[in-house]
Coordinates of C-alpha atoms in Angstrom, one line a residue:
Chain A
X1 CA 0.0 0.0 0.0
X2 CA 1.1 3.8 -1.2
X3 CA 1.4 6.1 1.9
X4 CA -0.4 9.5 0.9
X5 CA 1.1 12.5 2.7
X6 CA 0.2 16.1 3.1
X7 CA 1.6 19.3 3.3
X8 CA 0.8 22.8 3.2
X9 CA 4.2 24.2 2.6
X10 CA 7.7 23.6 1.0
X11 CA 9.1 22.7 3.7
X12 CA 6.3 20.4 5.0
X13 CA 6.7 18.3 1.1
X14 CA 10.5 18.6 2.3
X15 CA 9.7 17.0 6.1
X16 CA 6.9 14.2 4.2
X17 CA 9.4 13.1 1.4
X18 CA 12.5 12.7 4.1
X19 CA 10.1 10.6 6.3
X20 CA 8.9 7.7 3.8
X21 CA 6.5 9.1 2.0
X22 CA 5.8 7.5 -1.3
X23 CA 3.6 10.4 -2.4
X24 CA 2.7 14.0 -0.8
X25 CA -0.6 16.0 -1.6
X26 CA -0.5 20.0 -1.3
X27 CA -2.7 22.7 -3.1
X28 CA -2.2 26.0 -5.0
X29 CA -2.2 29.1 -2.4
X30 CA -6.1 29.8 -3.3
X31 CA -9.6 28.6 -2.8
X32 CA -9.1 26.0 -5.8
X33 CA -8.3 23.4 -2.4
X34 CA -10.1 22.5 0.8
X35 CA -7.1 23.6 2.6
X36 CA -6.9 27.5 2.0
X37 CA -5.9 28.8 5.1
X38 CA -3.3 31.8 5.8
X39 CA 0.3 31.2 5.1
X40 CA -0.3 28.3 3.2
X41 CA -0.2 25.8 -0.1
X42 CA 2.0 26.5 -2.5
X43 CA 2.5 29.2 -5.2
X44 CA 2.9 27.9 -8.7
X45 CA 6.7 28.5 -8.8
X46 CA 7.1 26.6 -5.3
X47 CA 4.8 23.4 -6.8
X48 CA 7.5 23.3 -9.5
X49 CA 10.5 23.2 -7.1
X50 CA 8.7 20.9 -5.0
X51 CA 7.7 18.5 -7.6
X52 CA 11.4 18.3 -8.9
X53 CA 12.5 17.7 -5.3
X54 CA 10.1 15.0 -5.0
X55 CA 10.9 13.6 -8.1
X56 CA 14.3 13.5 -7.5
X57 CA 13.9 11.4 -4.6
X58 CA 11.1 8.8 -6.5
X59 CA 8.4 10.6 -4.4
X60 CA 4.9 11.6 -6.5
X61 CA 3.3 14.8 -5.8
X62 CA -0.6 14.8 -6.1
X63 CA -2.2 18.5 -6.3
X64 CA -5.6 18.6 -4.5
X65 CA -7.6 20.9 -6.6
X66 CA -10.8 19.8 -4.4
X67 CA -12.8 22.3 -4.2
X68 CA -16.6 23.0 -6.1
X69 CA -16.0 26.0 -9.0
X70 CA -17.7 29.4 -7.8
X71 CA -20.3 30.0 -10.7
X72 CA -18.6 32.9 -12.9
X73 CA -15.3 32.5 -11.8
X74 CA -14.4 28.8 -13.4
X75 CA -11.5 30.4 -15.4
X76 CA -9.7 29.7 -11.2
X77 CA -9.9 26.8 -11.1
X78 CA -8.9 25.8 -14.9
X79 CA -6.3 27.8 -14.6
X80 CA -5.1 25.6 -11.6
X81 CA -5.5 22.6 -13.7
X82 CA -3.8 23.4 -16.4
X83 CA -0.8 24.8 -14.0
X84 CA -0.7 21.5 -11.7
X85 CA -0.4 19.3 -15.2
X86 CA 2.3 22.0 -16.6
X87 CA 4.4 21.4 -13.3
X88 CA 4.4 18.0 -14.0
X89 CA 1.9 16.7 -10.5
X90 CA 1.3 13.0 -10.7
X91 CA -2.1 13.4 -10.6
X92 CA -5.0 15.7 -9.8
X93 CA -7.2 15.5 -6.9
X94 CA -10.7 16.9 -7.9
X95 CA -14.4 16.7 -6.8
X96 CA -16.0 18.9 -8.5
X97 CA -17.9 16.7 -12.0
X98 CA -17.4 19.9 -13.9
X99 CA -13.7 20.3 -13.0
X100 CA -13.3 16.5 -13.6
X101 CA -15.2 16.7 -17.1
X102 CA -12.7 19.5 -18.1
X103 CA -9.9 17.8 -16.5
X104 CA -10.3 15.1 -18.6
X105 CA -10.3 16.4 -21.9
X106 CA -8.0 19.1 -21.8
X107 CA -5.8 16.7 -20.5
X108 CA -6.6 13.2 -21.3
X109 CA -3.1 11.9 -20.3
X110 CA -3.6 13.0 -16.9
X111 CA -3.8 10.8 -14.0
X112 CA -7.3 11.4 -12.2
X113 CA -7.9 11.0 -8.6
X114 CA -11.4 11.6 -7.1
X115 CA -11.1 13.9 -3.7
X116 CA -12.7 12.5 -0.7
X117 CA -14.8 16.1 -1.3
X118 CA -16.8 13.8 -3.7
X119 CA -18.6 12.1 -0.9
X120 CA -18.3 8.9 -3.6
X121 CA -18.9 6.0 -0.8
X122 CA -20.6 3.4 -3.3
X123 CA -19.6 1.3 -6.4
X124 CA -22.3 2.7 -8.5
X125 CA -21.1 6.8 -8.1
X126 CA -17.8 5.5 -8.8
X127 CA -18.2 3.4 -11.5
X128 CA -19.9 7.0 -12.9
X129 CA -16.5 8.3 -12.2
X130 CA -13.9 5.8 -13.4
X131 CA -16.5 5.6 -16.6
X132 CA -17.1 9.4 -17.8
X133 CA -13.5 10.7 -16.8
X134 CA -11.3 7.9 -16.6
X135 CA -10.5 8.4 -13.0
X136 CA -8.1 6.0 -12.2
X137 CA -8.5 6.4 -7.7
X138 CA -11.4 7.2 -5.5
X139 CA -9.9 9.0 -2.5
X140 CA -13.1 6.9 -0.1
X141 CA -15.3 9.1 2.7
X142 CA -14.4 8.5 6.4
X143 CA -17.7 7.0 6.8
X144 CA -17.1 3.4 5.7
X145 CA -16.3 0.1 8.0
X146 CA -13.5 -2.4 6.4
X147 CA -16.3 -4.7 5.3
X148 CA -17.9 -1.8 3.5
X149 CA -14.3 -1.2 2.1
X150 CA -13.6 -4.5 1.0
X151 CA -17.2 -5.1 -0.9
X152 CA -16.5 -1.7 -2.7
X153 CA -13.3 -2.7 -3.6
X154 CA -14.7 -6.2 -5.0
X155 CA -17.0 -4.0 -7.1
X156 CA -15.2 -1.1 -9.2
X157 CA -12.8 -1.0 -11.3
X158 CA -10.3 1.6 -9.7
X159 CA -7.5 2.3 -7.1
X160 CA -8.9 3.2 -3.7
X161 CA -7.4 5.6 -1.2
X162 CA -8.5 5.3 2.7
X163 CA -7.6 7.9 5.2
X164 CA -5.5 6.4 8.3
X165 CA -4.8 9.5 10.6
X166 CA -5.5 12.5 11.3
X167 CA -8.6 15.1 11.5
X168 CA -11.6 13.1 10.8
X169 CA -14.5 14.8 9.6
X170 CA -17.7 12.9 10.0
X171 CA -20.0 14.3 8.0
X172 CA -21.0 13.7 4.1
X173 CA -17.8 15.8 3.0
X174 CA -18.2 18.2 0.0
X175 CA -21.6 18.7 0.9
X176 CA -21.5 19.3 4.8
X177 CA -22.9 23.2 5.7
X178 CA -22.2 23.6 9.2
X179 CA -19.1 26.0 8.3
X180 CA -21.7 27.7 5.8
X181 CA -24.5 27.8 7.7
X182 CA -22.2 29.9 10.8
X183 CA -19.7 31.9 8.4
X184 CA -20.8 32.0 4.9
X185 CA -17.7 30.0 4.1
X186 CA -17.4 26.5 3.4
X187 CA -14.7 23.7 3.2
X188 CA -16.8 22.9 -0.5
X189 CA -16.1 26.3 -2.0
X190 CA -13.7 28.9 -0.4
X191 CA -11.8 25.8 1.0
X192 CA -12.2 26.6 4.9
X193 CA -13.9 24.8 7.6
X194 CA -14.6 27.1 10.5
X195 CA -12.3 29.8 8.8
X196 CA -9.9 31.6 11.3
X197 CA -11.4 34.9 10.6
X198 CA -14.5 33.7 12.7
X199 CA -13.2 31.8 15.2
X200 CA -12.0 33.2 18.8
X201 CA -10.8 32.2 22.0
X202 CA -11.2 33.4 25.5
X203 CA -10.5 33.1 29.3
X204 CA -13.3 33.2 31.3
X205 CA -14.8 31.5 34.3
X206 CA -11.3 29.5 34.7
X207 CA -11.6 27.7 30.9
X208 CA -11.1 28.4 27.8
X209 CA -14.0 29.6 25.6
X210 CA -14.1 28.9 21.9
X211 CA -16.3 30.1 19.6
X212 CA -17.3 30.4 15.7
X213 CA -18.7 33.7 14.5
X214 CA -21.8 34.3 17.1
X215 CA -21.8 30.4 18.3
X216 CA -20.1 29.3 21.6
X217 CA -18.9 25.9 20.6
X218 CA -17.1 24.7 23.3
X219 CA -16.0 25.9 27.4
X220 CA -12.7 23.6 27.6
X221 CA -11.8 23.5 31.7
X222 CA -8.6 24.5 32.6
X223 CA -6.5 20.9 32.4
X224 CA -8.9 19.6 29.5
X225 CA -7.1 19.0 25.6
X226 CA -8.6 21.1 23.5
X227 CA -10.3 20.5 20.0
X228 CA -10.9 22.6 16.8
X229 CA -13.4 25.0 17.1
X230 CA -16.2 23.3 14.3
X231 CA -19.6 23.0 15.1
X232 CA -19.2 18.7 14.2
X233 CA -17.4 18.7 17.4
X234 CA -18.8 21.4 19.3
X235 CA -20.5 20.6 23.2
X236 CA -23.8 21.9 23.3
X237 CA -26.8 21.9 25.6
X238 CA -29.8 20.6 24.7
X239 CA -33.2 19.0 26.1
X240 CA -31.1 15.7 26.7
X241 CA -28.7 17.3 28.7
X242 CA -25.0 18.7 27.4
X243 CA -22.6 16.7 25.9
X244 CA -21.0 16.5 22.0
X245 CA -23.7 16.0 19.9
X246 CA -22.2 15.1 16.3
X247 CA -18.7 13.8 17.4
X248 CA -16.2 14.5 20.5
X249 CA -13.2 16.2 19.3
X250 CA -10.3 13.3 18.4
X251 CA -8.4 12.1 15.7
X252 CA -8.7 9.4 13.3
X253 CA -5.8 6.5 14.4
X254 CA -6.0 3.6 12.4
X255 CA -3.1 1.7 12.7
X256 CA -4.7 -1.0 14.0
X257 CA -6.8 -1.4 11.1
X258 CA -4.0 -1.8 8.4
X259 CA -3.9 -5.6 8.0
X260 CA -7.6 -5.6 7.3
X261 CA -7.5 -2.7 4.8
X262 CA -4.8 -4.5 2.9
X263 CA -6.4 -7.2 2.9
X264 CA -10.0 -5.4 2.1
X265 CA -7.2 -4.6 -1.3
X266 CA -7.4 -0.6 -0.8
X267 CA -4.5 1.0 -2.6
X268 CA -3.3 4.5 -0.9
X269 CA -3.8 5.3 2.1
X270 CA -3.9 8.7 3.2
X271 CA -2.5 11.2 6.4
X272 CA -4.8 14.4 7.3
X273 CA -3.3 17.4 7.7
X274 CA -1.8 19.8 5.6
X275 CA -1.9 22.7 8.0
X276 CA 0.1 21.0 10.4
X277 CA 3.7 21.9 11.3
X278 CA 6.7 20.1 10.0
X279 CA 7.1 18.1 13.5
X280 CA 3.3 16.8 12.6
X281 CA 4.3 15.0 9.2
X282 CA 7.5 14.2 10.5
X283 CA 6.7 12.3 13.1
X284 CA 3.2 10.6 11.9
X285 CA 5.1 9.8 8.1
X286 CA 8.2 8.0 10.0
X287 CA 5.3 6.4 12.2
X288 CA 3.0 4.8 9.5
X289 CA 6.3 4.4 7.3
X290 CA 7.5 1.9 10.2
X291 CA 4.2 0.5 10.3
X292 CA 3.9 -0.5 6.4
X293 CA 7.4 -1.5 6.3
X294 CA 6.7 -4.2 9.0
X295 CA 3.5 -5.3 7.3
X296 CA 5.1 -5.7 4.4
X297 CA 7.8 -7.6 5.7
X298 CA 5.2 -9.9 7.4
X299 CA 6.3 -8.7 10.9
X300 CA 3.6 -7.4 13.8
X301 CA 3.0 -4.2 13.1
X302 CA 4.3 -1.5 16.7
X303 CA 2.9 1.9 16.1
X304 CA 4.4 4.8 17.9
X305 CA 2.8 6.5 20.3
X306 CA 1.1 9.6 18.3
X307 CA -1.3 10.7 21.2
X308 CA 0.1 14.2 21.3
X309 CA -0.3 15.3 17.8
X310 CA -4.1 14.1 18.3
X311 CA -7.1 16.7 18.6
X312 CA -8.1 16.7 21.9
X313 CA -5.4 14.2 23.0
X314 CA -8.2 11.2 22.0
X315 CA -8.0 8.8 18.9
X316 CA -10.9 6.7 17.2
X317 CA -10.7 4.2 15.0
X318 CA -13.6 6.0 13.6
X319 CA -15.9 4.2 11.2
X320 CA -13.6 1.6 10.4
X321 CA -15.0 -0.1 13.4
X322 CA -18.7 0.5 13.4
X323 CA -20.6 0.4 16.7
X324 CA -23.8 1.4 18.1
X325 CA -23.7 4.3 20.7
Chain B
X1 CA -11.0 12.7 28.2
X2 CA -7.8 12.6 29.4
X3 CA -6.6 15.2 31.7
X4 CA -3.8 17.8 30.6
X5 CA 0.1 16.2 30.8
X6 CA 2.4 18.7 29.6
X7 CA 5.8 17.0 28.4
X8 CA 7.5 20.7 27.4
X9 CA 10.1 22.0 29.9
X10 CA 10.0 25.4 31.8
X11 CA 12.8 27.6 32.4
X12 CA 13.9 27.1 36.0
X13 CA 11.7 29.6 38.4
X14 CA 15.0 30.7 40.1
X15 CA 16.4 31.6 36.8
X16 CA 13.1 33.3 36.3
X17 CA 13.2 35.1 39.4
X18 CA 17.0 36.0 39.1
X19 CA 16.1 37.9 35.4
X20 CA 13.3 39.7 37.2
X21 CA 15.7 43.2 38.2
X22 CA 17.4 42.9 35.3
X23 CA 17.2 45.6 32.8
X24 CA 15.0 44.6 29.3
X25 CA 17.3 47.7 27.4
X26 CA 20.4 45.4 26.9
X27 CA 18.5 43.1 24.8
X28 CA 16.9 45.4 22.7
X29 CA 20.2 45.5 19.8
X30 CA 20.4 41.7 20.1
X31 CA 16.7 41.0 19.0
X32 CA 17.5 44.0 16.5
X33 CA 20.4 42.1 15.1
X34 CA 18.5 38.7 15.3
X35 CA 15.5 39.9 13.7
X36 CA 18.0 41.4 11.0
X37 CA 19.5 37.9 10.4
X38 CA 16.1 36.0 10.0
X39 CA 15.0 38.5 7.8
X40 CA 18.1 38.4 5.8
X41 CA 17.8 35.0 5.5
X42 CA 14.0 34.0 5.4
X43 CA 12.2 37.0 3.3
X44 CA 10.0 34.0 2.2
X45 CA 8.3 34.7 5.7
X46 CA 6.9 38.0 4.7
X47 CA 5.4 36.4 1.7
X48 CA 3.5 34.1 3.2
X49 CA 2.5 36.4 5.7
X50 CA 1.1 38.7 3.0
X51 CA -1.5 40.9 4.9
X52 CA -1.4 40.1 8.0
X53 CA 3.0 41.2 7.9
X54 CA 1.1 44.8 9.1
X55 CA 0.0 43.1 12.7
X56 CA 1.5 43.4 16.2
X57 CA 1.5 40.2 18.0
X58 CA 2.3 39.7 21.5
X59 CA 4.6 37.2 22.5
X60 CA 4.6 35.8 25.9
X61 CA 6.6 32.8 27.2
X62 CA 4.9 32.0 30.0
X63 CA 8.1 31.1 32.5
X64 CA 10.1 34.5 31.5
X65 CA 9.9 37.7 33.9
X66 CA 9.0 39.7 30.3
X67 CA 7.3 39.1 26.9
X68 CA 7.6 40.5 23.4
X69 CA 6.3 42.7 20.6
X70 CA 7.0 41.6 17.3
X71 CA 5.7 43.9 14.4
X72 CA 6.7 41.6 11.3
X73 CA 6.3 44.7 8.4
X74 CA 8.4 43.6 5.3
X75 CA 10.8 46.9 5.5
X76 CA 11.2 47.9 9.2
X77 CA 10.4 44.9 10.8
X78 CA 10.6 45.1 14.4
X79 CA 10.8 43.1 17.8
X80 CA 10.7 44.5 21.3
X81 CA 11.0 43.4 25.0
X82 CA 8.7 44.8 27.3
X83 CA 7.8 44.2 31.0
X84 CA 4.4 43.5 30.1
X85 CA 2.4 43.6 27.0
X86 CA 0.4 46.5 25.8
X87 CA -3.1 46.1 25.3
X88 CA -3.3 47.6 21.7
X89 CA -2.2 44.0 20.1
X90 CA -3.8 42.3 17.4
X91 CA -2.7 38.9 18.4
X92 CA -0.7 37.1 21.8
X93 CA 0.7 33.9 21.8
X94 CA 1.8 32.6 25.5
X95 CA 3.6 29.5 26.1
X96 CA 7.2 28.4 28.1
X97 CA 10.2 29.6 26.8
X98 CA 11.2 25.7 25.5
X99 CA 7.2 25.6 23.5
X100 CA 7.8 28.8 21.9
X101 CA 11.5 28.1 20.9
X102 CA 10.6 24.8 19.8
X103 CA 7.5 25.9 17.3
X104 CA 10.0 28.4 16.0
X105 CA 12.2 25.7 15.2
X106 CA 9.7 23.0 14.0
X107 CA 10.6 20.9 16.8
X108 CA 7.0 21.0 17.9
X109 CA 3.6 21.0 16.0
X110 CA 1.2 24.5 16.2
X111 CA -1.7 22.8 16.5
X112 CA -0.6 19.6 19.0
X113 CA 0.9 22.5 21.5
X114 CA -2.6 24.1 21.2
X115 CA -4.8 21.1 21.9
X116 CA -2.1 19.9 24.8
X117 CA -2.7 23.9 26.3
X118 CA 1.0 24.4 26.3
X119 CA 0.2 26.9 23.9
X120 CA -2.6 29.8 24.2
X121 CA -3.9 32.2 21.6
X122 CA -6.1 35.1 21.8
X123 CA -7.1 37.8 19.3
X124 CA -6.4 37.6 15.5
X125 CA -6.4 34.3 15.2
X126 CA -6.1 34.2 11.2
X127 CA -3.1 36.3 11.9
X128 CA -1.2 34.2 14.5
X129 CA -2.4 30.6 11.6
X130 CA -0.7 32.9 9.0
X131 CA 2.7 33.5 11.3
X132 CA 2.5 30.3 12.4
X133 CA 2.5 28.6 8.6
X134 CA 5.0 31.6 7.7
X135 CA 7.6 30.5 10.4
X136 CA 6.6 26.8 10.0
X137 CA 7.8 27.0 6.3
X138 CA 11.0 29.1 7.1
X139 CA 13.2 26.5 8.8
X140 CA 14.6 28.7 11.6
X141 CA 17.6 27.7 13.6
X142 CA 16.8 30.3 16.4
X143 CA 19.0 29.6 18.9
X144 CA 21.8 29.0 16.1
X145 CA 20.7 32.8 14.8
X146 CA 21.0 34.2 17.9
X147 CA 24.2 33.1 18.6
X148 CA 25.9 33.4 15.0
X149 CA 28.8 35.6 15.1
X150 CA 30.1 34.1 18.6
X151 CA 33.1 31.8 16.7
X152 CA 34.4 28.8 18.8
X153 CA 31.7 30.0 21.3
X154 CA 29.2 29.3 19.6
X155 CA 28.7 25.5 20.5
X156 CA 29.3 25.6 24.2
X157 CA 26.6 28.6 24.1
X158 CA 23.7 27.0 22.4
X159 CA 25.0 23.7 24.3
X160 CA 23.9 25.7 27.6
X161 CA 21.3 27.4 26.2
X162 CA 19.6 24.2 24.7
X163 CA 19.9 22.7 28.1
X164 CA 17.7 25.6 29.3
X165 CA 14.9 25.0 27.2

């Protein structure tokens, strides 16, 4: 299995590629990717550098251009298109079925990689995919068990891509509004969950407070992790008393889970977190390179301890290992 | 949920106290000449920084007897040490000495300090993501900065410095 990596700047690619990645994703500095926060991605002259760095080591670079084109504006995100392919990326990550359909013939030697922005969780929207734009990998929603994996797998005719650490979004991604609904800006189009702009953080009452435009989304007490200020993992109260109501805040951790999604036959799979620091994809790449190297090998498979890059100092297993709650 | 472990060091509180009557003037031309060197050496910063390079941003290690006010502009970038912070700021960051250092350096992760509380922000937070990433990208050897120009000393000093943090 391929281990996906992000990064959100040079020297993030730089971190990813010296820690065993075999590929790293990053995006143009823009709202073409679901990753457009300040100080971030990658200008078109830095994609270039980076892809011959990458190269030069036998490392593929995958631009995430995964966000849904803003009516009247489309010209964005052809433009980033066409300037990922000129760089020379490996392949293009997209979501958007009108990016995809131009994708595809303006450059129908391009490799095509359906973003997990698709929401594309069964064989019949991907076959629609690998059929009428020759996509050649579904990047799979965090929503699926193994055994929902595997049967998928059984059933199309593509690579698949599974995400094995990092921020887990629970919600049908590419189409959640929660962000929208609170800020006017979305993950889907200006490539921000919970954007910065809206979110603050105060001291009061011996906690910290955090909150997203007018909501209060969480009171974190004084020696309690914190999480990311998004209304999926927000603590509110309501008539059943106050608690999370969509998800608590952790991270996805599913090193426990590679034996069965090899042998489910998934491709790639995939780190969150391209607006973590270089000591993030560091440490997690070196971890999950350990891990695949001892799989491969046919030896037990130690993970290192990762609990302190984790949101809210918790990890899940997420879907991968459905239960009732 | 598990309750709050912090694994970053502190700068010794006798240390601490022993700084507290000493005067913050003195280092004023070393931050000068430090902040000269990074910018010499990382302009990339201001880039990435793009608007937000106009901000102030409070800087406050936590287990120091003072704090800073760095004022990132592209031309006359600046970086002062005050006894404590002023409250026209549009962003301040607080965390230990070694947690501050350490981000500076890509030793530690932005985000992982944050959720562990060794790190606190308040105000602009879109400005402290965007000097965050900026500085992330950069690759700073801080301590090595600081003490560039000091010859053969150079080594024992960051030796005893790194044992601080």
């Amino acid at each position: 299995m391929e281990l996906i990596c992000p990064a959100g700047t040079p020297a993030a690619l730089k971190a990813a590629v010296e820690a065993g990645a075999d590929a790293v994703y990053c995006g143009f500095r823009d709202e073409t990717n679901a990753r457009n926060f300040p100080g971030l991605n990658f200008s078109r002259e830095e994609l270039r550098a980076a892809i011959a760095l990458a190269h030069e080591r036998g490392v593929k670079v995958l631009v995430a251009i995964n966000t849904f084109a803003r009516a009247g504006a489309l010209d964005v995100w052809h433009r980033a298109v066409d300037d990922a392919v000129e760089a020379g990326a490996d392949a293009l990550i997209l979501a958007d079925v009108g990016l995809l359909d131009y994708a595809s013939r303006r450059h129908p030697d391009q490799r095509l990689h359906v973003s997990v922005q698709a929401a594309a969780a069964n064989p019949d929207v991907i076959r629609f995919y690998v059929e009428a734009f020759g996509a050649r990998r579904v990047v799979l929603p965090r929503v699926l068990s193994v055994a929902e994996i595997a049967a998928i797998v059984r059933e199309v005719d593509c690579e698949t891509e599974v995400f094995v650490f990092g921020g887990l979004c629970v919600m049908a991604e590419g189409r959640c509004s929660l962000s929208s609904y609170v800020t006017g800006k979305s993950p889907n189009m200006q490539g921000v969950c919970s954007p910065a702009s809206h979110v603050s953080y105060h001291e009061a009452d011996g906690g910290t407070v955090s909150r997203l435009g007018d909501f209060t989304i969480n009171v974190f007490a004084e020696d309690e992790p914190v999480g990311y200020p998004t209304l999926c993992k927000g603590r509110f109260r309501t008539e059943h008393g106050a608690g999370y109501i969509f998800e608590e805040p952790v991270s996805l951790d599913a090193a426990t889970q590679l034996l069965g999604l090899h042998e489910a036959g998934v491709t790639a799979l995939k780190i969150e977190g391209r607006q973590r620091g270089r000591a993030y994809i560091e440490r997690v790449v070196r971890s999950f390179r350990q891990a695949l190297d001892a799989l491969e090998a046919g030896l037990p498979v130690e993970t290192t301890e990762l609990i302190a890059m984790t949101e809210g100092q918790a990890t899940t297993v997420g879907a991968y290992r459905k239960t009732w709650r | 949920m598990p309750s709050r472990t912090s694994a970053i060091s502190t700068v010794s509180p006798l240390l601490a106290l022993a700084m507290r009557p000493l005067p913050l003037l003195p280092l004023q031309p070393l931050l000068a000449v430090l902040l000269h060197r990074i910018e010499r050496r990382h302009s990339g910063i201001f880039e990435r920084l793009g608007d937000h390079a106009g901000k102030r941003f409070g800087i406050r290690p936590t287990d120091l007897p003072f704090a800073f006010v760095l004022e990132p502009k592209p031309l006359h970038p600046r970086v002062s040490a005050v006894r404590y912070l002023p409250g026209r700021l549009d962003a301040c960051v607080s965390g230990t000495l070694a947690a501050l250092v350490g981000l500076v350096e890509g030793a530690f992760d932005g985000d992982a300090l944050f959720f562990s509380r060794d790190l606190r922000i308040e105000g602009d937070i879109e400005a402290v993501l965007a000097l965050r990433n900026a500085i992330d990208d950069a690759q700073i050897d801080l301590v090595g900065e600081a003490l560039d120009g000091l010859g053969p000393l150079k080594a024992p000093a960051e030796r005893i410095l790194r044992d601080m943090l």
